[in-house]
Coordinates of C-alpha atoms in Angstrom, one line a residue:
M145 CA -32.5 11.5 42.0
A146 CA -29.8 13.6 40.6
D147 CA -29.2 14.0 36.9
A148 CA -25.8 12.3 37.0
S149 CA -27.4 9.2 38.7
I150 CA -30.2 9.1 36.1
A151 CA -27.7 9.3 33.3
L152 CA -25.6 6.5 34.8
N153 CA -28.4 4.2 35.7
R154 CA -31.6 4.9 33.8
F155 CA -29.9 5.7 30.5
G156 CA -26.7 3.8 31.1
L157 CA -26.0 0.4 32.5
G158 CA -24.9 1.4 35.9
A159 CA -21.8 3.2 37.3
R160 CA -18.3 1.8 37.7
P161 CA -16.3 2.9 40.7
D162 CA -13.2 3.4 38.5
E163 CA -14.9 5.9 36.3
S164 CA -15.6 9.6 37.0
I165 CA -19.1 10.9 37.5
P166 CA -20.3 12.9 34.5
G167 CA -20.4 16.6 35.1
D168 CA -22.6 17.2 32.1
P169 CA -24.9 14.2 32.1
K170 CA -26.8 15.1 28.8
G171 CA -23.5 15.9 27.0
W172 CA -22.0 12.7 28.3
L173 CA -24.9 10.7 26.8
K174 CA -24.9 12.5 23.5
H175 CA -21.1 12.0 23.1
Q176 CA -21.7 8.3 23.2
L177 CA -23.7 8.4 20.0
E178 CA -20.5 9.6 18.3
S179 CA -18.0 7.3 20.0
F180 CA -19.9 4.0 20.0
D181 CA -17.8 1.0 18.8
P182 CA -20.1 -1.5 17.2
K183 CA -17.5 -4.3 17.3
P184 CA -15.4 -4.1 20.5
A185 CA -12.7 -6.7 21.2
A186 CA -14.9 -9.2 23.1
I187 CA -17.5 -9.3 20.2
A188 CA -14.8 -9.4 17.5
A189 CA -13.5 -12.6 19.1
V190 CA -16.8 -14.6 19.1
P191 CA -17.1 -17.5 16.6
T192 CA -17.9 -16.2 13.1
R193 CA -21.0 -16.8 11.1
A194 CA -19.1 -19.0 8.7
K195 CA -18.0 -21.2 11.6
V196 CA -21.4 -21.4 13.3
A197 CA -23.3 -21.9 10.1
G198 CA -20.7 -24.3 8.8
E199 CA -21.2 -26.5 11.9
L200 CA -24.9 -26.4 11.4
A201 CA -24.6 -27.4 7.8
D202 CA -22.3 -30.3 8.7
F203 CA -24.7 -31.4 11.3
Y204 CA -27.6 -31.6 8.8
D205 CA -25.4 -33.5 6.4
Q206 CA -24.6 -36.0 9.1
Q207 CA -28.3 -36.4 10.0
R208 CA -29.1 -36.9 6.3
Q209 CA -26.4 -39.6 6.0
L210 CA -27.7 -41.4 9.1
R211 CA -31.2 -41.4 7.8
Q212 CA -30.0 -42.7 4.4
Q213 CA -27.9 -45.4 6.1
G214 CA -30.9 -46.4 8.2
L215 CA -33.2 -46.6 5.2
G216 CA -30.7 -48.8 3.4
R217 CA -30.5 -51.2 6.3
R218 CA -34.3 -51.3 6.6
Q219 CA -34.6 -52.1 2.9
L220 CA -32.1 -55.0 3.1
A221 CA -33.9 -56.3 6.2
A222 CA -37.2 -56.2 4.4
A223 CA -35.8 -58.1 1.4
A224 CA -34.3 -60.9 3.5
P225 CA -36.4 -64.1 4.0
M226 CA -37.8 -64.5 7.6
P227 CA -37.7 -67.9 9.2
G228 CA -41.2 -67.4 10.6
P229 CA -43.7 -64.8 11.5
A230 CA -42.1 -61.9 13.3
P231 CA -43.6 -60.8 16.6
T232 CA -45.5 -57.5 16.5
M233 CA -43.3 -54.7 17.9
Q234 CA -43.7 -51.0 18.3
P235 CA -41.2 -48.6 16.7
A236 CA -38.3 -47.7 18.9
M237 CA -38.6 -44.2 20.2
A238 CA -35.5 -42.0 20.4
P239 CA -34.9 -40.0 23.5
Q240 CA -36.1 -36.4 23.3
T241 CA -33.4 -33.8 22.7
M242 CA -34.6 -30.3 22.4
Q243 CA -37.6 -28.9 20.5
P244 CA -36.2 -27.2 17.4
G245 CA -39.4 -25.7 16.1
P246 CA -42.2 -26.8 13.7
S247 CA -41.1 -29.2 11.0
N248 CA -37.4 -28.0 11.2
M249 CA -35.6 -30.9 12.9
P250 CA -34.9 -34.0 10.9
P251 CA -36.7 -37.0 12.4
A252 CA -34.8 -38.6 15.2
V253 CA -37.0 -41.8 15.3
P254 CA -37.2 -44.8 13.0
M255 CA -40.0 -44.8 10.4
P256 CA -43.3 -46.2 11.6
G257 CA -43.5 -50.0 11.1
A258 CA -39.8 -50.5 11.0
K259 CA -38.1 -53.1 13.2
P260 CA -36.3 -51.6 16.2
N261 CA -32.8 -50.6 15.4
A262 CA -30.3 -47.9 16.2
D263 CA -31.1 -45.6 13.2
G264 CA -33.2 -43.1 15.1
L265 CA -31.0 -43.4 18.2
D266 CA -27.9 -42.6 16.1
A267 CA -29.6 -39.5 14.8
A268 CA -30.8 -38.4 18.3
M269 CA -27.4 -39.1 19.9
A270 CA -25.7 -37.0 17.2
A271 CA -28.2 -34.2 17.8
R272 CA -27.5 -34.3 21.6
R273 CA -23.7 -34.3 21.0
F274 CA -24.1 -31.3 18.6
V275 CA -26.3 -29.3 21.0
G276 CA -24.2 -30.2 24.0
G277 CA -20.9 -29.5 22.3
Q278 CA -20.3 -27.1 19.5
V279 CA -23.6 -25.2 19.7
R280 CA -23.4 -24.8 23.5
D281 CA -19.9 -23.4 23.2
D282 CA -20.8 -21.0 20.4
Y283 CA -23.8 -19.7 22.4
A284 CA -21.9 -19.4 25.6
A285 CA -19.1 -17.5 23.9
A286 CA -21.6 -15.0 22.5
V287 CA -23.3 -14.5 25.9
G288 CA -19.9 -14.0 27.5
A289 CA -18.9 -11.5 24.9
R290 CA -22.2 -9.6 25.4
V291 CA -21.8 -9.5 29.2
T292 CA -18.1 -8.5 29.0
T293 CA -18.8 -5.8 26.5
A294 CA -21.6 -4.4 28.8
L295 CA -19.4 -4.5 31.9
V296 CA -16.5 -2.4 30.5
S297 CA -18.3 -0.3 27.9
P298 CA -17.4 3.4 27.9
T299 CA -20.7 4.0 26.0
P300 CA -23.2 2.3 28.2
F301 CA -26.2 4.3 26.9
A302 CA -25.4 3.1 23.4
D303 CA -25.0 -0.5 24.6
R304 CA -28.4 -0.3 26.3
L305 CA -29.9 0.8 23.0
A306 CA -28.3 -2.2 21.3
H307 CA -29.9 -4.5 24.0
F308 CA -33.2 -2.7 23.5
W309 CA -33.2 -3.3 19.7
A310 CA -32.1 -6.9 20.2
N311 CA -35.2 -7.5 22.3
H312 CA -37.4 -5.6 19.8
F313 CA -36.1 -7.9 17.0
A314 CA -36.2 -11.0 19.1
V315 CA -35.2 -14.5 18.1
S316 CA -35.2 -17.3 20.7
A317 CA -32.2 -19.6 21.0
D318 CA -34.4 -22.5 22.2
K319 CA -34.7 -23.5 18.6
L320 CA -31.8 -25.6 17.4
E321 CA -31.0 -23.7 14.2
V322 CA -30.9 -20.4 16.1
I323 CA -28.8 -21.3 19.2
G324 CA -25.4 -20.5 17.7
L325 CA -26.7 -17.7 15.5
S326 CA -28.8 -15.8 18.0
G327 CA -26.0 -13.6 19.3
L328 CA -24.8 -12.9 15.8
L329 CA -28.1 -11.3 15.0
E330 CA -27.3 -8.6 17.6
F331 CA -23.6 -8.4 16.7
E332 CA -24.0 -8.3 12.9
A333 CA -27.4 -6.7 12.2
I334 CA -28.2 -4.5 15.2
R335 CA -24.9 -3.0 16.5
P336 CA -23.5 -2.0 13.0
N337 CA -26.8 -0.2 12.3
L338 CA -27.4 1.3 15.7
M339 CA -26.5 4.8 14.6
G340 CA -28.1 4.7 11.2
K341 CA -31.7 4.6 9.9
F342 CA -34.3 2.3 11.3
G343 CA -34.9 1.0 7.8
D344 CA -31.3 -0.1 7.5
M345 CA -31.5 -2.0 10.8
L346 CA -34.8 -3.5 9.7
N347 CA -33.4 -4.8 6.4
A348 CA -30.3 -6.2 8.0
V349 CA -32.4 -8.1 10.7
E350 CA -34.9 -9.6 8.2
R351 CA -32.1 -10.8 6.0
H352 CA -30.1 -12.4 8.8
P353 CA -30.0 -16.2 9.0
A354 CA -31.1 -16.2 12.6
M355 CA -34.3 -14.4 11.8
L356 CA -34.9 -16.3 8.5
L357 CA -34.5 -19.7 10.3
Y358 CA -36.2 -18.8 13.5
L359 CA -39.4 -17.7 11.7
D360 CA -39.3 -20.5 9.1
Q361 CA -38.9 -18.2 6.2
A362 CA -36.2 -20.5 4.8
V363 CA -38.8 -23.2 4.2
S364 CA -41.5 -20.9 2.6
I365 CA -42.5 -21.8 -0.9
G366 CA -44.8 -19.8 -3.2
P367 CA -47.7 -22.0 -4.3
D368 CA -47.4 -20.7 -7.9
S369 CA -43.6 -20.6 -7.9
V370 CA -41.6 -23.0 -10.0
A371 CA -40.8 -25.0 -6.9
G372 CA -44.4 -24.9 -5.8
Q373 CA -45.6 -26.3 -9.1
I374 CA -43.0 -29.1 -9.1
A375 CA -44.0 -30.0 -5.6
L376 CA -47.7 -30.1 -6.6
R377 CA -47.1 -32.5 -9.4
R378 CA -45.0 -35.0 -7.3
P379 CA -46.9 -37.9 -5.9
R380 CA -47.2 -37.9 -2.1
P381 CA -47.9 -40.9 0.1
A382 CA -51.3 -40.9 1.8
N383 CA -49.8 -40.5 5.2
A384 CA -47.2 -37.9 4.3
G385 CA -49.1 -35.0 5.9
K386 CA -49.0 -31.4 4.8
G387 CA -46.6 -30.7 2.0
P388 CA -44.3 -27.7 1.5
G389 CA -45.9 -24.3 1.0
L390 CA -46.3 -20.7 2.1
N391 CA -45.1 -19.8 5.6
E392 CA -46.5 -16.6 7.0
N393 CA -44.4 -16.4 10.2
L394 CA -41.9 -13.8 9.2
A395 CA -44.4 -11.6 7.4
R396 CA -46.7 -11.6 10.4
E397 CA -44.0 -10.7 12.9
I398 CA -42.5 -8.0 10.8
M399 CA -45.9 -6.2 10.7
E400 CA -47.1 -7.0 14.2
L401 CA -43.8 -6.7 16.2
H402 CA -41.1 -5.1 14.1
T403 CA -42.9 -2.3 12.4
L404 CA -46.6 -1.4 12.4
G405 CA -47.7 -2.9 15.7
V406 CA -50.9 -4.7 16.6
R407 CA -54.3 -3.1 15.8
S408 CA -52.7 -0.7 13.4
G409 CA -54.9 -1.4 10.4
Y410 CA -53.4 -4.2 8.5
T411 CA -55.4 -7.4 7.9
Q412 CA -54.8 -11.1 7.5
A413 CA -54.9 -10.7 3.8
D414 CA -52.0 -8.2 4.0
V415 CA -50.0 -10.7 6.0
T416 CA -50.6 -13.4 3.4
E417 CA -49.7 -11.1 0.5
F418 CA -46.5 -10.0 2.3
A419 CA -45.6 -13.6 2.9
R420 CA -46.0 -14.2 -0.9
A421 CA -43.7 -11.2 -1.5
L422 CA -41.1 -12.7 0.9
T423 CA -40.9 -16.1 -0.8
G424 CA -37.4 -16.7 -2.1
W425 CA -35.7 -15.0 0.9
T426 CA -33.7 -17.8 2.3
V427 CA -30.3 -18.9 3.6
K428 CA -27.4 -20.5 1.8
G429 CA -25.8 -23.8 2.8
I430 CA -28.2 -24.6 5.7
G431 CA -31.3 -25.4 3.6
R432 CA -33.1 -28.6 4.2
G433 CA -36.1 -30.4 2.8
P434 CA -38.1 -29.5 -0.3
A435 CA -37.4 -25.8 -0.2
A436 CA -33.7 -26.3 -0.3
R437 CA -33.8 -28.9 -3.0
F438 CA -36.1 -26.9 -5.3
A439 CA -34.2 -23.6 -4.6
G440 CA -30.7 -24.9 -5.2
V441 CA -29.4 -23.2 -2.0
E442 CA -28.0 -26.3 -0.3
D443 CA -24.6 -25.3 -1.6
G444 CA -22.7 -22.0 -1.1
S445 CA -21.3 -20.1 1.8
P446 CA -23.3 -21.4 4.8
G447 CA -25.4 -18.7 6.6
E448 CA -25.4 -16.1 3.9
F449 CA -28.6 -14.5 2.6
A450 CA -29.8 -15.8 -0.7
F451 CA -32.7 -15.0 -3.0
A452 CA -34.1 -18.2 -4.6
E453 CA -36.1 -17.2 -7.7
R454 CA -37.6 -20.7 -8.0
L455 CA -39.3 -20.3 -4.6
H456 CA -40.7 -16.8 -5.3
E457 CA -44.5 -16.3 -5.8
P458 CA -44.9 -14.3 -9.0
G459 CA -47.4 -11.5 -9.4
V460 CA -48.3 -8.0 -8.3
R461 CA -49.1 -7.6 -4.6
T462 CA -51.4 -5.2 -2.7
I463 CA -50.4 -4.7 0.9
V464 CA -51.9 -2.2 3.3
G465 CA -53.5 -0.4 0.4
R466 CA -50.3 0.0 -1.7
K467 CA -49.5 -1.9 -4.9
Y468 CA -46.1 -3.5 -5.4
G469 CA -45.3 -4.5 -9.0
Q470 CA -41.6 -5.1 -8.4
E471 CA -40.2 -8.5 -9.4
G472 CA -38.2 -11.0 -7.4
E473 CA -36.3 -9.9 -4.3
K474 CA -37.1 -6.2 -4.9
Q475 CA -40.8 -6.8 -4.1
A476 CA -40.4 -7.7 -0.4
Q477 CA -37.6 -5.0 -0.2
A478 CA -40.1 -2.4 -1.4
V479 CA -42.6 -3.5 1.2
L480 CA -40.0 -3.2 4.0
D481 CA -39.0 0.2 2.8
T482 CA -42.6 1.4 3.1
L483 CA -43.2 -0.2 6.5
A484 CA -39.9 1.3 7.9
T485 CA -41.3 4.9 7.5
S486 CA -45.0 4.3 8.2
P487 CA -46.7 6.5 10.8
A488 CA -47.9 3.4 12.5
T489 CA -44.3 2.2 12.8
A490 CA -43.2 5.5 14.1
E491 CA -45.8 5.3 16.9
H492 CA -45.0 1.7 17.7
I493 CA -41.3 2.5 18.1
A494 CA -41.9 5.7 20.0
T495 CA -44.1 3.9 22.5
K496 CA -41.6 1.2 23.2
L497 CA -38.7 3.6 23.6
A498 CA -40.8 5.8 25.9
R499 CA -41.8 2.8 28.0
H500 CA -38.1 1.8 28.3
F501 CA -36.8 5.2 29.4
A502 CA -39.8 6.9 31.1
G503 CA -41.9 4.2 32.7
D504 CA -44.2 1.3 32.2
T505 CA -47.0 3.6 31.2
P506 CA -45.4 5.7 28.4
P507 CA -46.1 9.5 28.8
P508 CA -48.3 10.5 25.8
A509 CA -46.4 13.7 25.2
L510 CA -43.1 11.9 25.0
V511 CA -44.6 9.3 22.6
A512 CA -45.9 12.1 20.4
R513 CA -42.6 13.9 20.4
L514 CA -40.6 10.8 19.5
K515 CA -43.1 9.9 16.8
A516 CA -42.8 13.3 15.2
N517 CA -39.0 13.1 15.2
F518 CA -39.1 9.6 13.6
L519 CA -41.4 10.8 10.8
K520 CA -39.5 14.1 10.3
T521 CA -36.1 12.4 9.9
G522 CA -37.3 9.2 8.1
G523 CA -36.4 7.1 11.1
D524 CA -32.9 8.5 11.8
L525 CA -32.0 6.7 15.0
P526 CA -29.4 9.1 16.5
S527 CA -31.9 12.0 16.1
L528 CA -34.4 9.8 18.0
Y529 CA -31.9 9.1 20.8
R530 CA -31.2 12.8 21.1
A531 CA -34.9 13.5 21.4
L532 CA -35.0 11.0 24.3
I533 CA -32.1 12.7 26.0
D534 CA -33.7 16.1 25.7
S535 CA -37.1 15.0 26.9
P536 CA -38.0 16.0 30.5
E537 CA -40.1 12.9 31.0
C538 CA -37.0 10.8 31.0
W539 CA -35.4 12.9 33.8
V540 CA -38.0 12.7 36.6
A541 CA -36.5 12.4 40.0
G542 CA -38.0 9.1 41.2
P543 CA -37.1 5.7 39.7
V544 CA -39.4 4.9 36.8
K545 CA -38.4 1.3 35.9
F546 CA -37.8 -2.0 37.7
K547 CA -34.6 -3.6 36.3
S548 CA -34.8 -6.8 34.4
P549 CA -32.5 -9.6 35.4
W550 CA -30.1 -8.7 32.6
E551 CA -30.0 -5.1 33.7
W552 CA -29.5 -6.0 37.3
T553 CA -26.7 -8.5 36.4
V554 CA -24.8 -6.0 34.3
S555 CA -25.2 -3.1 36.8
T556 CA -24.1 -5.3 39.6
G557 CA -21.0 -6.4 37.7
R558 CA -20.2 -2.8 36.8
A559 CA -20.7 -1.7 40.5
L560 CA -18.1 -4.3 41.6
G561 CA -15.6 -3.2 38.9
M562 CA -15.8 -6.5 37.1
K563 CA -14.1 -6.5 33.6
Q564 CA -15.3 -9.9 32.4
M565 CA -17.6 -12.8 33.3
L566 CA -16.8 -16.4 32.3
P567 CA -19.2 -17.4 29.5
L568 CA -20.7 -20.4 31.3
A569 CA -21.0 -18.5 34.5
A570 CA -22.9 -15.7 32.7
V571 CA -25.2 -18.3 31.1
G572 CA -25.9 -20.0 34.4
L573 CA -26.5 -16.7 36.3
L574 CA -29.0 -15.3 33.8
N575 CA -30.8 -18.7 33.6
Q576 CA -31.1 -18.7 37.4
L577 CA -32.4 -15.2 37.4
G578 CA -35.1 -16.0 34.9
Q579 CA -33.9 -14.2 31.8
P580 CA -31.7 -16.5 29.6
T581 CA -29.9 -14.4 27.0
W582 CA -31.6 -14.4 23.6
K583 CA -34.2 -17.0 24.8
P584 CA -37.5 -15.1 25.3
G585 CA -39.5 -18.0 24.1
S586 CA -41.4 -16.0 21.5
P587 CA -40.8 -13.4 18.8
A588 CA -42.3 -10.7 21.1
G589 CA -39.1 -10.7 23.2
Y590 CA -39.0 -10.2 26.9
D591 CA -41.5 -7.9 28.7
D592 CA -40.4 -4.4 29.6
I593 CA -42.7 -3.9 32.6
A594 CA -42.1 -4.3 36.3
A595 CA -44.9 -6.9 36.7
S596 CA -42.8 -9.4 34.7
W597 CA -39.7 -9.1 36.9
A598 CA -40.7 -8.0 40.4
G599 CA -42.3 -11.2 41.8
P600 CA -41.3 -12.6 45.2
D601 CA -39.4 -15.6 43.8
A602 CA -37.5 -13.4 41.4
L603 CA -36.4 -11.2 44.3
V604 CA -35.3 -14.1 46.3
R605 CA -33.1 -15.3 43.4
R606 CA -31.5 -11.8 43.3
V607 CA -30.8 -11.8 47.0
E608 CA -29.1 -15.2 46.7
A609 CA -27.0 -14.0 43.8
A610 CA -26.1 -10.8 45.7
E611 CA -24.9 -12.8 48.7
R612 CA -22.7 -14.9 46.4
F613 CA -21.2 -11.7 44.8
A614 CA -20.6 -10.3 48.3
T615 CA -19.0 -13.5 49.6
R616 CA -16.6 -13.5 46.7
A617 CA -15.8 -9.8 47.2
G618 CA -15.0 -10.4 50.9
A619 CA -13.9 -7.4 52.8
A620 CA -12.3 -5.8 49.8
V621 CA -15.4 -3.7 49.0
D622 CA -16.7 -1.1 51.4
A623 CA -20.4 -0.6 50.5
R624 CA -20.6 2.7 52.4
A625 CA -17.9 4.2 50.3
L626 CA -19.1 2.6 47.1
A627 CA -22.7 3.6 47.2
P628 CA -22.2 7.4 46.6
K629 CA -20.1 6.6 43.5
L630 CA -22.9 4.4 42.1
F631 CA -25.8 6.7 42.9
P632 CA -24.4 10.2 43.2
G633 CA -26.9 12.5 44.9
A634 CA -29.6 9.7 44.8
L635 CA -29.1 7.6 47.9
T636 CA -32.1 7.5 50.2
P637 CA -31.7 7.9 54.0
A638 CA -33.1 4.4 54.4
T639 CA -30.3 2.8 52.3
E640 CA -27.6 4.9 54.0
Q641 CA -28.9 3.8 57.4
A642 CA -29.0 0.1 56.3
L643 CA -25.5 0.2 55.1
A644 CA -24.3 1.9 58.3
R645 CA -25.8 -0.8 60.4
A646 CA -24.5 -3.7 58.5
E647 CA -22.6 -6.2 60.7
S648 CA -19.9 -6.9 58.1
P649 CA -18.5 -5.6 54.8
G650 CA -20.1 -8.6 53.1
Q651 CA -23.5 -8.0 54.6
G652 CA -23.3 -4.3 53.7
L653 CA -22.4 -5.1 50.0
A654 CA -25.2 -7.7 49.8
L655 CA -27.6 -5.1 51.1
L656 CA -26.4 -2.5 48.6
L657 CA -26.8 -4.9 45.7
V658 CA -30.5 -5.5 46.5
S659 CA -31.3 -1.9 47.6
P660 CA -34.1 0.0 45.9
E661 CA -31.5 2.1 44.1
M662 CA -29.9 -1.0 42.6
L663 CA -33.2 -2.8 41.8
R664 CA -34.7 0.2 40.0
R665 CA -33.6 2.9 37.6

């Protein structure tokens, strides 16, 4: 596998036939670190945070009004005299919409014991309209912008790195509050910090509304905070369930996934203390429930970060052996700053980058080299990227990675010279291939190993998609002429022979799109 092909396909996102083959592969990659555009035209055109968060805030206002109206009707009905004993009836159940996450979606069913009415159905229907209309369109627009940017990017290595970090700091758009905001996390927190310090990216991500809402930080209340003490004094019905309190999700995932990594020495006590330090980190204008009422963040520019002093747990914290006496917002900030440059964080990041560029089993020498660079530079990301480019483990001749559905989709589109993909078509294709954009289903993101993507069913879906691409291209694309442009100096005799024996241009193109060269990098 020639260096030019490695640069185009392993480091980049796949070659385009209308672009020249780099004569200096390493220099071509390093130049991208200087010329990367964090906000190209397609991304600049997506719905803004103000629009997306404003729609979400309006939706919650509507849900609140529906519940209040329903409660009023139930109270009037309860006060009215009944002509006789009413038959026993079960509460009407609203149709299921989508699962928004633990305790985050307003109830879409009538209160237990109430007579059947349309209250819950009204709320559920409003939720379905919201998810199937505004939210779907915002999400699709962001997916389309991501795909279009990747298809035409003159800095594909830099864009690959943006995708890498978006998966590292994963949110999942199968949670209602996050659907429209998921793409904005990548566009607003990751891309602008791609060429800065790791700590800057970490801070931007953890303050973004998509992350704060996805991991329930916006509903976390310090037990000894002003809000926590008020909640404790308020009477609660016997069947009210667990009241508002401390939520450890964000603290745990920052330590386990974003920085230190598993089995790196921190304890459950450290997670709890960090969660206490994070209390008060919330989102303006989208707050719901007790946390929003107590914090006073229901008003304001929707979607903006806010620190709510009334939610913050006071006191000195000790986390991973270090004491933090800072007050308010600065306490969690100080913890993040420490975690961002920790040796455990350096090893965690180095291992994941080595796995992504040098194989499913990261070479120990490469991990050690990247870790040393990270610690020496304080997490300077361009220095880390240059170390990757200069590492011989990333330039071995044979393919070292099996492409994920996202990588295969983008490299196929670039191979065909595509300059855009319609948003809903992009959403549908990636859903079909098994990697819906920004929907990994867990904070750990999508797996970055072949075993997760190389199953028989997954390959069949790629073959079907390749045939559709080839049919649309018709006879306009000659696979035999295209292949050397995509994989300069790297085509195997077996692939060349298969293309030569193809019975039609369409068959030849379909074969090329599922060849070993296209499936691996």
